[in-house]
Each structure stands twice: as structure tokens, then as C-alpha cells.
Coordinates of C-alpha atoms in Angstrom, one line a residue:
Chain A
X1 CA 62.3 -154.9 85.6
X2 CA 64.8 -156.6 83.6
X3 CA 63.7 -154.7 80.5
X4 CA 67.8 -153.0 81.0
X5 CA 69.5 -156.4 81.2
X6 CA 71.7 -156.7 78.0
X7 CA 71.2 -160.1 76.7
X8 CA 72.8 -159.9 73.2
X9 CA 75.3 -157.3 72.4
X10 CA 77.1 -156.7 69.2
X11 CA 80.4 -154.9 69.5
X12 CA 82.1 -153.2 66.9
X13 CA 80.6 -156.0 64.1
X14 CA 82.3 -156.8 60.6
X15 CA 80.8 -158.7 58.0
X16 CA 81.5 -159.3 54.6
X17 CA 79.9 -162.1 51.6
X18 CA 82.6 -162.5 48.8
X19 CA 84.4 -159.2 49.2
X20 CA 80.7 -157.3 49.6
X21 CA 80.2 -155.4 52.9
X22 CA 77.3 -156.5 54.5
X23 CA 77.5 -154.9 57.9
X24 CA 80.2 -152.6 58.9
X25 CA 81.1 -151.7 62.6
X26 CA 77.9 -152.4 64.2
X27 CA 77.2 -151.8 67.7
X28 CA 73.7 -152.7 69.3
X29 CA 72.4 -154.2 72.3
X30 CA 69.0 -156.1 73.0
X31 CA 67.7 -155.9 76.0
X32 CA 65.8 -158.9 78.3
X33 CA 62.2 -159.0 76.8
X34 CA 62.8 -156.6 74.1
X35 CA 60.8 -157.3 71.3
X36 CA 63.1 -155.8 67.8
X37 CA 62.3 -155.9 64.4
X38 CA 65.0 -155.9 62.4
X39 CA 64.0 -153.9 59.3
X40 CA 65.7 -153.3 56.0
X41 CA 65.1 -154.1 52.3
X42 CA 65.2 -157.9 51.0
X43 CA 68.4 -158.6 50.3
X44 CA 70.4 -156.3 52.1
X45 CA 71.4 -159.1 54.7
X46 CA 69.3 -158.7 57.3
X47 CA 68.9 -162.3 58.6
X48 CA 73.0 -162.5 58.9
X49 CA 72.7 -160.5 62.3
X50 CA 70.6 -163.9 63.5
X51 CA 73.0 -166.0 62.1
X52 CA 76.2 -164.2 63.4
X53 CA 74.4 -165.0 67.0
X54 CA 73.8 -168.5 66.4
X55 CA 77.4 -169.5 65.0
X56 CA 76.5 -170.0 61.4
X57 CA 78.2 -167.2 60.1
X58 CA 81.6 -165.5 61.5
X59 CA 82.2 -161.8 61.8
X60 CA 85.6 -160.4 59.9
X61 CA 86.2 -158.8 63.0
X62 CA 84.0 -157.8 66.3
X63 CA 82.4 -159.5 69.2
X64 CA 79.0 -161.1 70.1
X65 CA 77.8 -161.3 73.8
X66 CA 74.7 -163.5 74.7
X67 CA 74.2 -163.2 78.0
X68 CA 77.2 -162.0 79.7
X69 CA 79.1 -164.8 77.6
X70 CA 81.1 -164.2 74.4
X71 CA 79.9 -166.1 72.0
X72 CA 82.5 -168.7 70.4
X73 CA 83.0 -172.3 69.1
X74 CA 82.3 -173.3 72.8
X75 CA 79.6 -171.6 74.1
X76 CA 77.7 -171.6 70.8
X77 CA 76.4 -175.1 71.7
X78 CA 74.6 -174.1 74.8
X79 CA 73.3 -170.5 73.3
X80 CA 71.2 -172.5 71.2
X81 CA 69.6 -174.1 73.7
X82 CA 68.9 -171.1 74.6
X83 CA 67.2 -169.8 71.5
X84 CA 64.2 -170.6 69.6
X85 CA 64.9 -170.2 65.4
X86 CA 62.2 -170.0 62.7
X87 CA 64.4 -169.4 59.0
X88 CA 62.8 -168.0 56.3
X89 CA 62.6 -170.9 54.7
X90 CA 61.1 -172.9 57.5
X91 CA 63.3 -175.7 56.6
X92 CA 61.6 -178.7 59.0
X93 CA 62.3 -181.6 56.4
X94 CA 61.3 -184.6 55.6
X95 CA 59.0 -186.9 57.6
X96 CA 56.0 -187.3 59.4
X97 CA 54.4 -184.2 61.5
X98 CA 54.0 -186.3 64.8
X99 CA 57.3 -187.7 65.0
X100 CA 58.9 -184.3 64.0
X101 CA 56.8 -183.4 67.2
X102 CA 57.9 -186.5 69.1
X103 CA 61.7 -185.3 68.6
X104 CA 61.4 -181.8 69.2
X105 CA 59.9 -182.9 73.1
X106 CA 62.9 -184.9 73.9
X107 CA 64.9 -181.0 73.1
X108 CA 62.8 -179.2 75.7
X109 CA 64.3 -177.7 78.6
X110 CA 62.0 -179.3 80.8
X111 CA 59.1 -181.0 80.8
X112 CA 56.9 -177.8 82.3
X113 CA 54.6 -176.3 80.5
X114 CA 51.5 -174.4 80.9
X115 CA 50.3 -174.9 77.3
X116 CA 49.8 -178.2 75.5
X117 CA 51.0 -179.1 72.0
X118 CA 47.2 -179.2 70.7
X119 CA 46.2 -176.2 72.4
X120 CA 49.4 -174.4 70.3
X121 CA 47.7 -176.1 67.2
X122 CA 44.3 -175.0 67.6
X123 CA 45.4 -171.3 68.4
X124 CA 46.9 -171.1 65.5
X125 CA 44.2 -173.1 63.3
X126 CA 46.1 -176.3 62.7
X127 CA 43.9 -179.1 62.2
X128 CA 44.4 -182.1 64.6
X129 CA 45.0 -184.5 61.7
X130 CA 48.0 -182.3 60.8
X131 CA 50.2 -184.5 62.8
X132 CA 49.9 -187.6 60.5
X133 CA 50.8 -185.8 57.3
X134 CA 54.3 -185.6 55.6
X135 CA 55.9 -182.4 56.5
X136 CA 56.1 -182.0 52.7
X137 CA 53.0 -182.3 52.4
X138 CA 51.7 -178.8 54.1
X139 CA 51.1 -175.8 52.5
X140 CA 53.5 -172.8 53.0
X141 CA 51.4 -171.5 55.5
X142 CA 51.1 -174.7 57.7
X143 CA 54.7 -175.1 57.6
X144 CA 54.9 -172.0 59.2
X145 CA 52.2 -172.2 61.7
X146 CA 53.7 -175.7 62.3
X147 CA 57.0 -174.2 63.1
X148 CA 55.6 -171.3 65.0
X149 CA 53.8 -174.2 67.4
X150 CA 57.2 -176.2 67.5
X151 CA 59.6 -172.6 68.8
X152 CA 57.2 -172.2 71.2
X153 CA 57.2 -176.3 72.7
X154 CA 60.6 -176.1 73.2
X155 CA 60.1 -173.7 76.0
X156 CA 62.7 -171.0 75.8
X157 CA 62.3 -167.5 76.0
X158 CA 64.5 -166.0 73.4
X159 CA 63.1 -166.0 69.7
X160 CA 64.7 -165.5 66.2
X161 CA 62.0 -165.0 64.2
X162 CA 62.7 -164.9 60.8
X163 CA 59.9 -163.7 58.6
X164 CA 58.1 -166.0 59.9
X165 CA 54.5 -164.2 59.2
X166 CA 55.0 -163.9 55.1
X167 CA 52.4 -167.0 54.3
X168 CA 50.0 -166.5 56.7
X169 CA 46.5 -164.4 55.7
X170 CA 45.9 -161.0 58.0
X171 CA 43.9 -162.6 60.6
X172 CA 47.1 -165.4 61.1
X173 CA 49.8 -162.3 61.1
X174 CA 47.9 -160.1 63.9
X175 CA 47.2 -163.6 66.2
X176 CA 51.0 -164.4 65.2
X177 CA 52.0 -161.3 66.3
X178 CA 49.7 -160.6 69.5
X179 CA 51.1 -164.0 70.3
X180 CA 54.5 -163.0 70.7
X181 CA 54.6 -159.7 71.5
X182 CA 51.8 -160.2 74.8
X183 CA 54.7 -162.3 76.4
X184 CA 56.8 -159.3 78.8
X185 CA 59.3 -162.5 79.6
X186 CA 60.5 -163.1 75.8
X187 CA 62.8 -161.5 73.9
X188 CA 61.9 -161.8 70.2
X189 CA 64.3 -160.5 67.6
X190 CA 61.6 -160.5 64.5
X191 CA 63.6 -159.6 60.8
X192 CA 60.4 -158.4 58.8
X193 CA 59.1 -155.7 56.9
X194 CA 56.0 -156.5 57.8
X195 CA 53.2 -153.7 59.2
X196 CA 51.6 -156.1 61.7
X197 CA 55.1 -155.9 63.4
X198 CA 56.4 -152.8 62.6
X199 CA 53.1 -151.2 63.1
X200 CA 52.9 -152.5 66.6
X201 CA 53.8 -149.9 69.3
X202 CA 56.0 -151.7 71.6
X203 CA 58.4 -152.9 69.3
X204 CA 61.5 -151.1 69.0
X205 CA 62.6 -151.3 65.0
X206 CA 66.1 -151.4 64.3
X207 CA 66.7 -150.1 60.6
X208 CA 69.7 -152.1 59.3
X209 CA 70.9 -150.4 56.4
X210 CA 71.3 -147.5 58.7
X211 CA 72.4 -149.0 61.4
X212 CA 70.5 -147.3 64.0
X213 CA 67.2 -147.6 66.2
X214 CA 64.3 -145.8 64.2
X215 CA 62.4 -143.1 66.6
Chain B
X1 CA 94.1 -230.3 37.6
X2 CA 96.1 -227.5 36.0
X3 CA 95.0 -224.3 34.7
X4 CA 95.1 -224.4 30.6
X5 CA 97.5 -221.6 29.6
X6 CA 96.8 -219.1 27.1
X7 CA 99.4 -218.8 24.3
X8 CA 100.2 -215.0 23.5
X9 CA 98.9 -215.4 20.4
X10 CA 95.9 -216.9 21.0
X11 CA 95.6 -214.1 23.4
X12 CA 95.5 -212.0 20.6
X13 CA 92.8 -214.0 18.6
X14 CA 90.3 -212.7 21.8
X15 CA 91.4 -209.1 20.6
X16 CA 89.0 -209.9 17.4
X17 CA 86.2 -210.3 19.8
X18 CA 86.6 -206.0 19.6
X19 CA 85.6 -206.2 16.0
X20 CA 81.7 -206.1 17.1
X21 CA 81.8 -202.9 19.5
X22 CA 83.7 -201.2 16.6
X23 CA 81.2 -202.0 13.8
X24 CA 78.6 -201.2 16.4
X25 CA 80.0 -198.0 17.5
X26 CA 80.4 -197.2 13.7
X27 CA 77.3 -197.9 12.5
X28 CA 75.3 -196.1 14.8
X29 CA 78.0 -193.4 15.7
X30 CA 78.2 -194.0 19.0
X31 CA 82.3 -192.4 18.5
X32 CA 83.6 -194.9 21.1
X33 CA 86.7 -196.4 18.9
X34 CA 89.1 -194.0 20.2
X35 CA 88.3 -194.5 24.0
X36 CA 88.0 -198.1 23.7
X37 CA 91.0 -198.7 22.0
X38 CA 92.8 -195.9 24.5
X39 CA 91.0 -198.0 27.3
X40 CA 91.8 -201.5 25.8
X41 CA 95.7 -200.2 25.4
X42 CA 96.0 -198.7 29.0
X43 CA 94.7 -201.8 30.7
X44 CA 97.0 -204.3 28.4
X45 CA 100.2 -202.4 29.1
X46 CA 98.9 -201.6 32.7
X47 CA 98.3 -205.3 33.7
X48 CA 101.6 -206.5 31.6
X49 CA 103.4 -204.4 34.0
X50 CA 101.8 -205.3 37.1
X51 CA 102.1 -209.0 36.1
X52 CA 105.6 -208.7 36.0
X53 CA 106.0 -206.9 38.8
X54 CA 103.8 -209.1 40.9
X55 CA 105.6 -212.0 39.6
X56 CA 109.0 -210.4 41.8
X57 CA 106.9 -209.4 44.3
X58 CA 105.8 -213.2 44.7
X59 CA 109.5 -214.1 44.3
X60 CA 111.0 -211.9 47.2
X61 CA 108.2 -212.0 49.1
X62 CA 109.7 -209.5 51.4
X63 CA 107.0 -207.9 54.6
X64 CA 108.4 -204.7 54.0
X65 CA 108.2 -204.3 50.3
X66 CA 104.7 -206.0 50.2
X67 CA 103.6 -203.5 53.3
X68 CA 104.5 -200.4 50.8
X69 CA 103.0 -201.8 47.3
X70 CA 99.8 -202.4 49.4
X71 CA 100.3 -198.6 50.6
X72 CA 100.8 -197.5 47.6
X73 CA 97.7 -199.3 46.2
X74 CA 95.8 -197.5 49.0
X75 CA 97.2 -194.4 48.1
X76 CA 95.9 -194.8 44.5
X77 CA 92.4 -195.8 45.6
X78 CA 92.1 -192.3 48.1
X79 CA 92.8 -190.2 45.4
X80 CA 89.9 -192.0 42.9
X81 CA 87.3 -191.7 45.1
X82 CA 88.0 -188.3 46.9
X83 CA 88.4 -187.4 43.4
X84 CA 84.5 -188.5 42.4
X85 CA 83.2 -186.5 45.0
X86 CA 83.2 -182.6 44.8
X87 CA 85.7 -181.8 47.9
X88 CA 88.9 -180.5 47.4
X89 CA 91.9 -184.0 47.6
X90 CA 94.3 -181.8 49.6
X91 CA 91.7 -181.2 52.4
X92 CA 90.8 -184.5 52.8
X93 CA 93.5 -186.8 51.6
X94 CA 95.2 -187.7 55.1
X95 CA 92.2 -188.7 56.5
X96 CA 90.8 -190.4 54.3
X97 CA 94.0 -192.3 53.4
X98 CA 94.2 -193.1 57.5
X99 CA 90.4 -194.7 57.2
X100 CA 91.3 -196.9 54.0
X101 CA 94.9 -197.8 55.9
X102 CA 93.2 -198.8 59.2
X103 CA 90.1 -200.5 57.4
X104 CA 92.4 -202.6 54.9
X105 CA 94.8 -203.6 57.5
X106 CA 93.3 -204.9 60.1
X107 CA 90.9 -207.0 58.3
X108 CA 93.6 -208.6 56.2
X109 CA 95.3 -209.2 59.0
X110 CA 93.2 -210.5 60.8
X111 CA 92.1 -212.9 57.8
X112 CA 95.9 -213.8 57.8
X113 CA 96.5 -214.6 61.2
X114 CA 93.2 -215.5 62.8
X115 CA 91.2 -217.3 59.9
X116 CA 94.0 -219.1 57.6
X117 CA 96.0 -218.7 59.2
X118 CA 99.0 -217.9 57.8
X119 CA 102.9 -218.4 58.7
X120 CA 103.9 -215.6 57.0
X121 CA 101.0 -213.0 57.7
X122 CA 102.4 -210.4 55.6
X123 CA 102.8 -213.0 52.7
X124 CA 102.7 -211.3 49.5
X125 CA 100.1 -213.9 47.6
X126 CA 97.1 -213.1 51.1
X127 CA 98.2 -209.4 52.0
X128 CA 98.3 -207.8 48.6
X129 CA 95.7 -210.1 46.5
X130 CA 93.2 -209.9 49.7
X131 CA 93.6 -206.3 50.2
X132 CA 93.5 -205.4 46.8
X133 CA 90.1 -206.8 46.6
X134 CA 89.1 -204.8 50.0
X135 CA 90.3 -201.7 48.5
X136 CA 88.0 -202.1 44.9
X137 CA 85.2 -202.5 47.3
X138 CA 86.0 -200.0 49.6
X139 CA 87.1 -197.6 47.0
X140 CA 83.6 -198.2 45.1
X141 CA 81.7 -197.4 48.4
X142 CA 83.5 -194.6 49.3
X143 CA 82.6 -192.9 46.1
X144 CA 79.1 -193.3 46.8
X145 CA 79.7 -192.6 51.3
X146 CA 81.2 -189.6 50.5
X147 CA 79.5 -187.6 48.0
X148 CA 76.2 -188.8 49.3
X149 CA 77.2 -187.6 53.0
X150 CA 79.0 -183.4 51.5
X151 CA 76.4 -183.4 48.8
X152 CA 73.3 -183.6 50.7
X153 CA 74.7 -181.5 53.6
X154 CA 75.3 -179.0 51.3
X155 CA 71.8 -179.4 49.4
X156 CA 69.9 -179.4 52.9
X157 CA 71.8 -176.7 54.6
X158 CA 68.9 -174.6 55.4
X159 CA 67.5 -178.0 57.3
X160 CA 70.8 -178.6 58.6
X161 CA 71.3 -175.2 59.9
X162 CA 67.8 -175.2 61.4
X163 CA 68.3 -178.7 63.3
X164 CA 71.5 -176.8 65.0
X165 CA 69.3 -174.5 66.0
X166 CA 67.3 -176.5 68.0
X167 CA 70.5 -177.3 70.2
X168 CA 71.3 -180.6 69.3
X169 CA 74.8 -181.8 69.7
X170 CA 76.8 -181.9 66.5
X171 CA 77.3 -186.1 66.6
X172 CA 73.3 -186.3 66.5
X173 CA 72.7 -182.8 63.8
X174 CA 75.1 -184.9 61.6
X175 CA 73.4 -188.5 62.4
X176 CA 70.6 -188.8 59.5
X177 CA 73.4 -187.7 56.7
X178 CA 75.7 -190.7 58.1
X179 CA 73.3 -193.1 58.1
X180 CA 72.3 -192.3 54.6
X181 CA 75.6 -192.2 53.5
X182 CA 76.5 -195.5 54.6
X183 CA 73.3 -197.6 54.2
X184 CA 73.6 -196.0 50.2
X185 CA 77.5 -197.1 50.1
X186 CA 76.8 -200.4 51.5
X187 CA 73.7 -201.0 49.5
X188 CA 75.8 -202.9 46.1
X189 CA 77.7 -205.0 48.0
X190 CA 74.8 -206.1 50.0
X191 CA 72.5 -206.6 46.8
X192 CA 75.3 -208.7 45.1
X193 CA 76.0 -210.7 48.5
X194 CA 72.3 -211.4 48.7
X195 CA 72.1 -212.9 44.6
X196 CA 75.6 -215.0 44.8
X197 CA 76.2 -217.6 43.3
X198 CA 73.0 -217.8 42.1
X199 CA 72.8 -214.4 39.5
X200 CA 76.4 -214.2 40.0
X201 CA 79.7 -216.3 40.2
X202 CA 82.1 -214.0 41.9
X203 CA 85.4 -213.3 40.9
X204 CA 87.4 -214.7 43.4
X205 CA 85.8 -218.4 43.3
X206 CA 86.0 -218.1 39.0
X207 CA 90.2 -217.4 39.9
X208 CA 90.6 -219.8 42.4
X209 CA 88.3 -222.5 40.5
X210 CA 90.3 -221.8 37.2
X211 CA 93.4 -221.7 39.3
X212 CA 92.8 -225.6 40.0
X213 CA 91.2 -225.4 43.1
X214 CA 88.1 -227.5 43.7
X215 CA 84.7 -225.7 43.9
X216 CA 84.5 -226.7 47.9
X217 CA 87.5 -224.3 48.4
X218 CA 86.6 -221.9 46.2
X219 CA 83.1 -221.3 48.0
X220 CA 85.0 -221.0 51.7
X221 CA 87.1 -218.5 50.1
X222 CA 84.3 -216.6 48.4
X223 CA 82.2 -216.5 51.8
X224 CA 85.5 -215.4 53.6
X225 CA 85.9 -212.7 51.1
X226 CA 82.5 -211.5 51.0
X227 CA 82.6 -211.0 55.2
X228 CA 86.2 -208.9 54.9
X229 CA 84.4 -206.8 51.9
X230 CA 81.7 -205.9 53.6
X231 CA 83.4 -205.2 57.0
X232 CA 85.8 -203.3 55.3
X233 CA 83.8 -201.2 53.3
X234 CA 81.4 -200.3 56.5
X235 CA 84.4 -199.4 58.6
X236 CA 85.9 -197.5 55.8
X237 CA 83.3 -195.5 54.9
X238 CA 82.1 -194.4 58.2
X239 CA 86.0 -194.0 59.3
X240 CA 86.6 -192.1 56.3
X241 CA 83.2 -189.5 56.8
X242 CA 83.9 -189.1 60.8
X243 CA 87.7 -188.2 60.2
X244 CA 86.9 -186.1 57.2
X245 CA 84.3 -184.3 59.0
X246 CA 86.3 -183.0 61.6
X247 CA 88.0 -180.8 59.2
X248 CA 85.5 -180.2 56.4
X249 CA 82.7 -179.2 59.3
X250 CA 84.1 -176.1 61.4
X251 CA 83.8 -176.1 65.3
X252 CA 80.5 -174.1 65.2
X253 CA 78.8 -177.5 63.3
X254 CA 78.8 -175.6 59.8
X255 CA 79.7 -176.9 56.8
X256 CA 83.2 -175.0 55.0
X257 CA 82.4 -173.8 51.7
X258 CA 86.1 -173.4 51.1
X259 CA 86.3 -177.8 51.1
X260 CA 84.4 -178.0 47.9
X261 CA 86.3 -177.5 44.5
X262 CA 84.8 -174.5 42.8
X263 CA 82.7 -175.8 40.1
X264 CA 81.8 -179.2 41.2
X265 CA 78.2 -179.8 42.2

């Protein structure tokens, strides 16, 4: 089982925004395959505990581990290779679909994979003519779908998911969600305060403002 | 065939030319007769000075002295256009000042010794004339290089961020904002390059043709010109946004907030 591997640990965490206290001495592991939904209100800072992991943000004082490996200005670079990020702004840019597509194969870890580009598209009911429109063009919904296809491509198997379901209609959040959480290999960090994850009994829900695992 | 000269006071009968901006800035209250005539003032006492200076600088001619006025010139042109763009000068003076240095030097120099080529390469009448036409242009381009290059970063952070994400290497996250950067700082120079001589007769060959010079030289010194202006502005801008980068982008790829002046978008 490697459910009781640690792969990111958060020791003795610090953060502040302009003299604001966003987190104060957190401690909290995630296990291999753990699927966590970070829960708190909007606002309250939430997505920071992604950020922190992925180097965009610094603690004032603490540590983060990602797999056995502190993470720093050095290792930083590799740990997101490691890591598959949707924002919550879903921030793909500017340009066509298909070469958006056409770049994000050149990033994946190998060339492996048992599920194809258009069969991603059609699970998640993107039309096939998707790929020739301007990224700008897509709806808010779309965009996300789109970047839900794209975190899965790159073949990785830990996810930052940041409310990544809040365009999508009911039927899109529970396929979304089955998705993701059917996969025992991935560990999926998901910040939402959305039911069709925090509803879902294997997640474990970490409540942020408290700082502690919800029973 | 010699230059005509221009007696001082006939000088002053081309000041009566500034009779029509005034009645025009009067009669439709456009309230530009104080900064004109503030501007008008500064550049008359500002080039009387600097021709009298120039004049001894032509005199001694000495390396050393025409080495620091062309540093000094340098110096003055870092501090315009870091001080267009909305990053803080003390942050990114040194670097900045290191890409105009190396960008203005060399291709004078190499002007001096490979193309003229000169006895004297450090000759005050080549080093500080040809540089000081490098700098305008590379002063005007990094105006546009680097607040094209911190101001989009900063507007497209979120895509930015994301693009990190995906495990790219900094060199290719920062890519698309240097290109864009450079193609929209090179983009005048190339536009006026492109119409010359035939929307435009460039400063240079008007001096050198009112200087006496025929029209043959004037055009092989224009085309000389153009080629140092534009490879000095592309090597200056691109040096001046990958040294400045290193310290206004922190090890972890992420832009600093504490680079930007507070208050300047």
C-alpha cells in the first residue's frame, strides 16, 4: 500500500500577505494517493498552501517536503515536473487550442500513455473541432474542461486542482470528479467547497481556517 | 563647399517662428506657453553648453576624457529609460548601465577600427558623435524593451505562473515575453529603416550633407549608421532584459513585487 508514504509535508508553516496572517504554524502531511480537499471560505487563502509547494509563494518561516526532498530554489524545478496545476483562473493564454496541445506533448514525461488526447476530449464532452479555435475563444467551462484534458496528457500522478469544477454543469462536476478520485495511484490535492468533492467519501477534507482534518 | 553660418542674430529671427504655436496655444487654450518656452529655454542653454564643451572636447581630444563623457552620456540615458518603465532605478541601474556600456562600445568600436577605420579609435569627433547617436536609439528602444517585457509579466502572471507549472525551464517560461519585448522595441527603427530616404532624410546624412560633404558620402555614412543602430539597440535591449531579469525574477522563476515602484502601473 503506499497509501502511508508521505509525499508532501508541511512543517511548522508561516505565511503572511502585507502584515495579514494567512496561515500560522501549520503542520500536515499528504499521503501517496491521497485524494484532500482543501476546504475553507473564499478568500481565506486557501489556494496559498498550493502555491507554497510549487515555489510561487515563500513561507515566513517553516519547511515543505515533496517527496523526501525539501523543497527550495533548486529542487523547485524538478517538483514541477512532477505535478499537474489547474489555477482558478485557468490561465492557458493566448493562441490556438491544437498548438497549445502540440506544446504541452513535448512536456510529457514520456511518451506512454494508455489514453489518447481525443479520447480525454470526448470524456469530457469537448467537441473535436475544439482544437482549431482560439483559446480565448472558449467558454469558461471549455477552458476548464480543456485544462482538465491537458493535467491529465502530461502524465503525472500528482494533481493541484484548483477549483477546477466551478463552470462546469452537475453532470461535468460528478464525471470531473469520478475521474479523479477512481485513480488509487494519484494524489489530488483539490481546494474547493464544492459537494461533489466534499460529499465524496474517500476524500479526506482538510478545513483550513481550522487547521485540522475534518472527521 | 562650406557650410553657410548662422549669425546669432539671425539665429534669433528663427525664434519668431514660436509666434504661431503661441497664438495657437492661445486661442484655443491649449496652456502650452509656459512649457514651451521652459522647453525652448532648457534646450538653448543646454546645447550652448554642450557646444562649448564639445568644442574642448574636439580640441584635447584626449582617449580618456572622451571615454568618461561617453560614460557619462550613458549614464544619463539608463536613468531615462529605467525611469519610463515602472521598476524601481536602484534595482536595476547596474545592469542596465552594463548592457548600454557593452552594447555602445563595442559597436563603435568596432565602426572605428574595423569599418573607417580610424587612427585614433577613441577619436573624440567618431566615439562620442557615433555613440551618442547609438545611445538615442537604444535609449528609445529600451523604453519600449523594458516596460513591454515587467509590464506584461506582471499583467499575465496568472499565465506565467501556470506555464511554470508545467515544468518548463525558466529561459523557455520567460521566452514569449522576450521576444515580444524586443520585436516591439525594434519595431521604429525597423519601420524608419524600411521608408529612408524616401519618407525620410535622416539626420546624420542632412549634418554631414550640410556640413559640406557630398550626398555619396553622406549616404555610406547613413547606411553605416543605420546597421550600428539597429545592432546596438537589439543587443541592448535583450542585454539589458536578461541582466535585469536575474535580479528582478527570484530563483523560484517569480516575478519580485518589491522591483516595481509603488504606484506605477
Amino acid at each position: 500500500m503506499k497509501s502511508s508514504t508521505p509525499l508532501i509535508e508541511f512543517k511548522n508553516i508561516y505565511l503572511s500577505f502585507s502584515k495579514k496572517n494567512v496561515i500560522q504554524n501549520l503542520s500536515l502531511i499528504i499521503n501517496k494517493g491521497d485524494k484532500v480537499v482543501v476546504s475553507g471560505k473564499s478568500g481565506s487563502g486557501k489556494s496559498s498552501l498550493l502555491s507554497l509547494v510549487l515555489g510561487f509563494i515563500q513561507p515566513d518561516s517553516g519547511q515543505i517536503v515533496f517527496d523526501g526532498t525539501l523543497v527550495n530554489e533548486k529542487t523547485v524545478w524538478d517538483l514541477r515536473k512532477q505535478v499537474s496545476y489547474i489555477n482558478q483562473d485557468v490561465s492557458l493564454g493566448d493562441g490556438i487550442v491544437k498548438e497549445l496541445l502540440d506544446f504541452i506533448s513535448t512536456l510529457k514525461k514520456d511518451n506512454y500513455s494508455d489514453i489518447t488526447v481525443a479520447e480525454l476530449m470526448e470524456i469530457f464532452d469537448l467537441d473535436n473541432d475544439l482544437i482549431q479555435k482560439n483559446v480565448k475563444e472558449l467558454s469558461g467551462g471549455e477552458r476548464q474542461r480543456l485544462a482538465i484534458v491537458i493535467a491529465i496528457m502530461l502524465n503525472r500522478f500528482v494533481f493541484f486542482l484548483d477549483e477546477v469544477t466551478s463552470s462546469l454543469d452537475k453532470h461535468l462536476k460528478n464525471k470531473v470528479a469520478d475521474f479523479f478520485l477512481s485513480k488509487p495511484d494519484w494524489t489530488c490535492v483539490i481546494v474547493s467547497h464544492d459537494p461533489v468533492w466534499l460529499e465524496n467519501p474517500i476524500v479526506k477534507v482538510f478545513d483550513f481556517e481550522e487547521g485540522k482534518w475534518k472527521q | 563647399m562650406e557650410t553657410v553660418d548662422i549669425p546669432i542674430l539671425s539665429l534669433l529671427i528663427a525664434f519668431i517662428l514660436l509666434v504661431i504655436p503661441v497664438v495657437i496655444s492661445l486661442k484655443y487654450g491649449l496652456k502650452i506657453v509656459k512649457p514651451l518656452f521652459v522647453s525652448i529655454i532648457r534646450m538653448s542653454i543646454q546645447l550652448a553648453l554642450i557646444g562649448v564643451f564639445l568644442k574642448y572636447l574636439f580640441i584635447w581630444n584626449n582617449p580618456f576624457v572622451n571615454i568618461g563623457w561617453l560614460t557619462v552620456m550613458i549614464v544619463v540615458a539608463v536613468f531615462a529609460s529605467i525611469k519610463s518603465s515602472s521598476i524601481k532605478i536602484t534595482k536595476i541601474f547596474l545592469p542596465a548601465f552594463l548592457s548600454f556600456f557593452v552594447s555602445t562600445f563595442t559597436v563603435v568600436l568596432y565602426i572605428n577600427v574595423f569599418v573607417i577605420p580610424l587612427e585614433n579609435i577613441f577619436d573624440a569627433r567618431y566615439l562620442i558623435v557615433l555613440g551618442g547617436m547609438l545611445l538615442g536609439n537604444s535609449l528609445r528602444g529600451n523604453i519600449v524593451g523594458i516596460s513591454t517585457f515587467y509590464d506584461s509579466l506582471r499583467t499575465d502572471s496568472k499565465h506565467y505562473l501556470y506555464v511554470l507549472s508545467l515544468g518548463v525551464s525558466r529561459k523557455q517560461a520567460l521566452l514569449p515575453y522576450i521576444q515580444k519585448s524586443v520585436q516591439l522595441a525594434l519595431k521604429p527603427t525597423l519601420a524608419s529603416m524600411a521608408t529612408m530616404g524616401i519618407v525620410t532624410l535622416p539626420g546624420m546624412m542632412t549634418g554631414v550633407i550640410l556640413g559640406g560633404a557630398s550626398p555619396d558620402l553622406a549616404i555610406k555614412y547613413q547606411i553605416l549608421i543605420m546597421i550600428a543602430i539597429v545592432v546596438s539597440t537589439i543587443v541592448s535591449v535583450v542585454l539589458t532584459i536578461l541582466l535585469t531579469e536575474r535580479v528582478c525574477i527570484d530563483k523560484y522563476g517569480v516575478l519580485r513585487t518589491d522591483v516595481f515602484r509603488i504606484g506605477k502601473k
